[in-house]
Amino acid sequence: MNSMEKKIEKKLDFWKAYKRVKSIKDFYLRLGVYCTVNAIFLTAWVFDTSPPTYFWMPTLFFVTFVAGLLVVSNAIVLYGGKYVLPKEWEERKLKEFIDKQNQKITKYE
């Protein structure tokens, strides 16, 4: 490997790390916004001068639930990808498809 390839590889590693740090930062920003907005909703709901006619306000809890699902899905994509579909699974599937393709080729020879 010559020096030019090493420089390019070093830059690629830097950009991968930069992209990873940016996505982690964005996740924590979203999590903070989610917690802050829900705290404001909850505070407004609890200290409202005219209490709701029923305890469970569907719109408030629906918005909270959907936003929570989005935050959880973002966390899974960011941190849990290696647990949902690990790298070994991907390699195993690739090997399986290649073996099937090789079997088809040798079957017709």
PDB file of C-alpha atoms in Angstrom, residues 34-99:
ATOM      1  CA  TYR A  34     -38.575  14.424  23.166  1.00  0.00           C
ATOM      2  CA  CYS A  35     -38.100  14.586  26.949  1.00  0.00           C
ATOM      3  CA  THR A  36     -38.477  18.378  27.056  1.00  0.00           C
ATOM      4  CA  VAL A  37     -41.626  18.477  24.929  1.00  0.00           C
ATOM      5  CA  ASN A  38     -43.223  15.641  26.896  1.00  0.00           C
ATOM      6  CA  ALA A  39     -42.349  17.354  30.178  1.00  0.00           C
ATOM      7  CA  ILE A  40     -44.022  20.543  28.919  1.00  0.00           C
ATOM      8  CA  PHE A  41     -47.106  18.591  27.774  1.00  0.00           C
ATOM      9  CA  LEU A  42     -47.322  16.760  31.079  1.00  0.00           C
ATOM     10  CA  THR A  43     -46.874  19.946  33.107  1.00  0.00           C
ATOM     11  CA  ALA A  44     -49.524  21.769  31.085  1.00  0.00           C
ATOM     12  CA  TRP A  45     -51.863  18.808  31.450  1.00  0.00           C
ATOM     13  CA  VAL A  46     -51.366  18.453  35.214  1.00  0.00           C
ATOM     14  CA  PHE A  47     -51.586  22.164  36.050  1.00  0.00           C
ATOM     15  CA  ASP A  48     -54.417  22.965  33.657  1.00  0.00           C
ATOM     16  CA  THR A  49     -57.073  25.081  35.382  1.00  0.00           C
ATOM     17  CA  SER A  50     -59.888  23.202  33.705  1.00  0.00           C
ATOM     18  CA  PRO A  51     -59.168  19.517  34.298  1.00  0.00           C
ATOM     19  CA  PRO A  52     -59.989  17.171  31.444  1.00  0.00           C
ATOM     20  CA  THR A  53     -63.275  15.312  31.564  1.00  0.00           C
ATOM     21  CA  TYR A  54     -61.406  12.028  31.454  1.00  0.00           C
ATOM     22  CA  PHE A  55     -57.942  11.033  32.632  1.00  0.00           C
ATOM     23  CA  TRP A  56     -56.445   9.588  29.436  1.00  0.00           C
ATOM     24  CA  MET A  57     -56.293  12.232  26.743  1.00  0.00           C
ATOM     25  CA  PRO A  58     -55.867  10.169  23.559  1.00  0.00           C
ATOM     26  CA  THR A  59     -54.242  12.901  21.501  1.00  0.00           C
ATOM     27  CA  LEU A  60     -51.591  13.661  24.126  1.00  0.00           C
ATOM     28  CA  PHE A  61     -50.697  10.028  24.641  1.00  0.00           C
ATOM     29  CA  PHE A  62     -50.817   9.225  20.926  1.00  0.00           C
ATOM     30  CA  VAL A  63     -48.323  11.986  20.131  1.00  0.00           C
ATOM     31  CA  THR A  64     -46.116  10.870  23.016  1.00  0.00           C
ATOM     32  CA  PHE A  65     -46.314   7.239  21.926  1.00  0.00           C
ATOM     33  CA  VAL A  66     -45.495   7.932  18.265  1.00  0.00           C
ATOM     34  CA  ALA A  67     -42.619  10.256  19.164  1.00  0.00           C
ATOM     35  CA  GLY A  68     -41.343   7.625  21.597  1.00  0.00           C
ATOM     36  CA  LEU A  69     -41.440   4.992  18.857  1.00  0.00           C
ATOM     37  CA  LEU A  70     -39.415   7.278  16.615  1.00  0.00           C
ATOM     38  CA  VAL A  71     -36.799   7.837  19.322  1.00  0.00           C
ATOM     39  CA  VAL A  72     -36.613   4.095  20.065  1.00  0.00           C
ATOM     40  CA  SER A  73     -36.306   3.225  16.369  1.00  0.00           C
ATOM     41  CA  ASN A  74     -33.529   5.797  16.017  1.00  0.00           C
ATOM     42  CA  ALA A  75     -31.753   4.228  19.010  1.00  0.00           C
ATOM     43  CA  ILE A  76     -32.082   0.759  17.481  1.00  0.00           C
ATOM     44  CA  VAL A  77     -30.651   1.959  14.190  1.00  0.00           C
ATOM     45  CA  LEU A  78     -27.816   3.760  15.942  1.00  0.00           C
ATOM     46  CA  TYR A  79     -26.873   1.328  18.706  1.00  0.00           C
ATOM     47  CA  GLY A  80     -28.785  -1.887  18.168  1.00  0.00           C
ATOM     48  CA  GLY A  81     -28.043  -2.640  14.544  1.00  0.00           C
ATOM     49  CA  LYS A  82     -25.349  -5.087  15.518  1.00  0.00           C
ATOM     50  CA  TYR A  83     -27.843  -6.930  17.724  1.00  0.00           C
ATOM     51  CA  VAL A  84     -30.775  -6.943  15.300  1.00  0.00           C
ATOM     52  CA  LEU A  85     -28.809  -8.069  12.242  1.00  0.00           C
ATOM     53  CA  PRO A  86     -25.208  -8.781  13.226  1.00  0.00           C
ATOM     54  CA  LYS A  87     -22.357  -8.698  10.714  1.00  0.00           C
ATOM     55  CA  GLU A  88     -21.990 -12.485  10.956  1.00  0.00           C
ATOM     56  CA  TRP A  89     -25.588 -12.867   9.779  1.00  0.00           C
ATOM     57  CA  GLU A  90     -24.884 -10.787   6.692  1.00  0.00           C
ATOM     58  CA  GLU A  91     -21.746 -12.769   5.877  1.00  0.00           C
ATOM     59  CA  ARG A  92     -23.566 -16.061   6.466  1.00  0.00           C
ATOM     60  CA  LYS A  93     -26.409 -15.028   4.106  1.00  0.00           C
ATOM     61  CA  LEU A  94     -23.951 -13.931   1.424  1.00  0.00           C
ATOM     62  CA  LYS A  95     -22.164 -17.263   1.680  1.00  0.00           C
ATOM     63  CA  GLU A  96     -25.503 -19.087   1.511  1.00  0.00           C
ATOM     64  CA  PHE A  97     -26.526 -17.246  -1.684  1.00  0.00           C
ATOM     65  CA  ILE A  98     -23.129 -17.825  -3.273  1.00  0.00           C
ATOM     66  CA  ASP A  99     -23.316 -21.542  -2.431  1.00  0.00           C
TER      67      ASP A  99
END
